[in-house]
PDB file of C-alpha atoms in Angstrom:
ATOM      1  CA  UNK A 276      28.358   1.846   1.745  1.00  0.00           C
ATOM      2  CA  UNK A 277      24.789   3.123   1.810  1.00  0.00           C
ATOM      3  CA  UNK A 278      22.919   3.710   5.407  1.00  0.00           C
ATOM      4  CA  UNK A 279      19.645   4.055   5.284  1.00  0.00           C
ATOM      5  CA  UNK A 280      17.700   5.536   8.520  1.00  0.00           C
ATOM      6  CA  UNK A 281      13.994   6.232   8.414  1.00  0.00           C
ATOM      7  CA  UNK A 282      12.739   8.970  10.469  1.00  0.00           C
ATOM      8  CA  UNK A 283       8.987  10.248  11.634  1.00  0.00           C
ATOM      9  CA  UNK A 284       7.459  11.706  14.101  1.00  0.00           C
ATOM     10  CA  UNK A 285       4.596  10.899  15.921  1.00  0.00           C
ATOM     11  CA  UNK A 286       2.774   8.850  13.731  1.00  0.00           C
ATOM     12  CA  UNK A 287      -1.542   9.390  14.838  1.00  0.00           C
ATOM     13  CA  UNK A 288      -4.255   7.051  13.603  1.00  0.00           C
ATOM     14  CA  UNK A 289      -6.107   8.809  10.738  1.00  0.00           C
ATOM     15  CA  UNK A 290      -3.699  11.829  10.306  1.00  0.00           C
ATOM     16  CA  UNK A 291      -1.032  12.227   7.604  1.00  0.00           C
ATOM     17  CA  UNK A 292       2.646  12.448   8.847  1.00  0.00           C
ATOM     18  CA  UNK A 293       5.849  12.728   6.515  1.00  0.00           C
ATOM     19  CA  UNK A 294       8.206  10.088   6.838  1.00  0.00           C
ATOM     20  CA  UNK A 295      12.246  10.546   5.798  1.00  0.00           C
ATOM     21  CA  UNK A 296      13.997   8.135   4.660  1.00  0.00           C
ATOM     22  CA  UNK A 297      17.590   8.724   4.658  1.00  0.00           C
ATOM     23  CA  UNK A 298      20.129   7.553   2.593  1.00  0.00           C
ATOM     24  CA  UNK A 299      24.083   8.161   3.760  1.00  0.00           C
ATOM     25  CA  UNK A 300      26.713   7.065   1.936  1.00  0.00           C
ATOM     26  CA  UNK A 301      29.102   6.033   4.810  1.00  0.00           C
ATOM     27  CA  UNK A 302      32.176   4.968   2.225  1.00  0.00           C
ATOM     28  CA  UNK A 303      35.062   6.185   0.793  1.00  0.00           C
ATOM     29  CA  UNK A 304      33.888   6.033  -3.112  1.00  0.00           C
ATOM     30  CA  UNK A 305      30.770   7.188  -4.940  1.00  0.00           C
ATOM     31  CA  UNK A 306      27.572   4.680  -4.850  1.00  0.00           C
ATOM     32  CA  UNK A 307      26.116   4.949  -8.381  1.00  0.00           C
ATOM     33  CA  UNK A 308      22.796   3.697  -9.666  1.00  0.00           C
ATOM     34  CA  UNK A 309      20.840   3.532  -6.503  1.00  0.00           C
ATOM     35  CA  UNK A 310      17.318   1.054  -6.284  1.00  0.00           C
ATOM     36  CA  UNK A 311      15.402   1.437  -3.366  1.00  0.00           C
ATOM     37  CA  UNK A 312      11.712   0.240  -2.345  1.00  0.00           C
ATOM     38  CA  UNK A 313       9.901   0.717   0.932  1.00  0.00           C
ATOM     39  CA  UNK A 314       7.454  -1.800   2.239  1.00  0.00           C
ATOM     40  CA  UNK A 315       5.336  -0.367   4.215  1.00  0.00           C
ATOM     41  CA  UNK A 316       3.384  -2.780   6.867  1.00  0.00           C
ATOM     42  CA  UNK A 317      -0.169  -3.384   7.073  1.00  0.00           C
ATOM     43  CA  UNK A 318      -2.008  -0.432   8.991  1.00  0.00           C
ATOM     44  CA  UNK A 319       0.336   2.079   7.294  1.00  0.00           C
ATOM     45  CA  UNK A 320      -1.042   3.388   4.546  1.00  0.00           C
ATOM     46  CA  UNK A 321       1.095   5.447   1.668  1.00  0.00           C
ATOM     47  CA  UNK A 322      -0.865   8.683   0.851  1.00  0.00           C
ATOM     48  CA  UNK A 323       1.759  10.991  -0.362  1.00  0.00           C
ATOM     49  CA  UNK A 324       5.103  10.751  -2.726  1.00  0.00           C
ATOM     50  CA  UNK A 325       5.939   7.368  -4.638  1.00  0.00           C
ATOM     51  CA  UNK A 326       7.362   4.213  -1.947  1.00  0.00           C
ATOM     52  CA  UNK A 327      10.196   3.972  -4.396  1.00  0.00           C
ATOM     53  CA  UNK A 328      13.748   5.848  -4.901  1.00  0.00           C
ATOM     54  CA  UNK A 329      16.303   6.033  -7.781  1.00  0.00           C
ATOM     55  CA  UNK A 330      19.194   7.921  -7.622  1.00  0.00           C
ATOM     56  CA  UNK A 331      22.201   8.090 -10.206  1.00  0.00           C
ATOM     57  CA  UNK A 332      24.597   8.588  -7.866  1.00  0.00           C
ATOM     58  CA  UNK A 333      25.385   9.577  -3.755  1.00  0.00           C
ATOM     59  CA  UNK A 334      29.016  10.811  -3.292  1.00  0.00           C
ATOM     60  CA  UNK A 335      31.218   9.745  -0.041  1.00  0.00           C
ATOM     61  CA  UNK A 336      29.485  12.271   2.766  1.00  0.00           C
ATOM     62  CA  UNK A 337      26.777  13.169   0.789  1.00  0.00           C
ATOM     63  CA  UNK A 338      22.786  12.402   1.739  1.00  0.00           C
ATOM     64  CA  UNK A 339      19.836  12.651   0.061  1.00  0.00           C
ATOM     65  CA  UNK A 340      16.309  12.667   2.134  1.00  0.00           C
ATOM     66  CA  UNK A 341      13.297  10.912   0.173  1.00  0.00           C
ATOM     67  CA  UNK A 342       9.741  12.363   1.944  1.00  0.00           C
ATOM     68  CA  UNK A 343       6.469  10.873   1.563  1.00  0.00           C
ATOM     69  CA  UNK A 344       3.145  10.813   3.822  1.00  0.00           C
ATOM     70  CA  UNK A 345       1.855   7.698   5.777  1.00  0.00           C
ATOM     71  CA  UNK A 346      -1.295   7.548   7.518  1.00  0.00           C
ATOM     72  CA  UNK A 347      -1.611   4.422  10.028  1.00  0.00           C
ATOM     73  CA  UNK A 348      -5.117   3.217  10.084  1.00  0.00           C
ATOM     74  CA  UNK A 349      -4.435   1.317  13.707  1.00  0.00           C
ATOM     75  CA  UNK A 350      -2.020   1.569  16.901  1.00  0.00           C
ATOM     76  CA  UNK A 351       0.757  -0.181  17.580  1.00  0.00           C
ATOM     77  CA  UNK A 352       4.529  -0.817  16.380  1.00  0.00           C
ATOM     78  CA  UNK A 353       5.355  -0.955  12.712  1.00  0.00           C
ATOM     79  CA  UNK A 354       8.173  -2.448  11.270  1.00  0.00           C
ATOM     80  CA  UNK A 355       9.016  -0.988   7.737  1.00  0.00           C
ATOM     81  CA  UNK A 356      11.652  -2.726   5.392  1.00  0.00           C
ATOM     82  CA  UNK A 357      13.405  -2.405   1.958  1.00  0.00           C
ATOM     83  CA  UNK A 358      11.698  -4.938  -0.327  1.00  0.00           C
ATOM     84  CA  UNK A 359      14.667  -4.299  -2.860  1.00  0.00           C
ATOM     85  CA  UNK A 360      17.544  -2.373  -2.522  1.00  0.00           C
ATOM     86  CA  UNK A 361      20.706  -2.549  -4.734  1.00  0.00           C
TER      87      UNK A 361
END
């Protein structure tokens, strides 16, 4: 089982700030072939690393951190969601 937590800091209109997304796998076997696409919400824009992820493979305990660099272009709460994952 795959957990996926995303992580920031203070996000600032108009400055760049790295954004982790985490992937965990929680299980007892290897995940293999791993799919994963951020969608990122309006007034968040992607200016750094690729919104996508493929891995081969995550072993049981093992994580792997995927970075990239968001710049909101307004205040307020965002709400950020995997537009595929498998």
């Amino acid at each position: 089982m795959i957990e996926v937590v995303i992580e920031s800091g203070r996000l600032a209109v108009g400055h760049e700030t790295p954004l982790r997304v985490r992937f965990s796998n929680k299980g007892p076997g290897a995940c293999t072939d791993i799919v994963f696409k951020l969608g990122l919400p309006p007034g968040l824009l992607l200016v750094g690393g690729r919104n996508s992820v493929e891995m081969p493979r995550i072993l049981p305990g093992e994580e792997h951190v995927h970075v990239i660099q968001v710049e909101p272009t307004r205040a307020g709460e965002f709400e950020m969601r995997g537009r595929n994952f498998s």
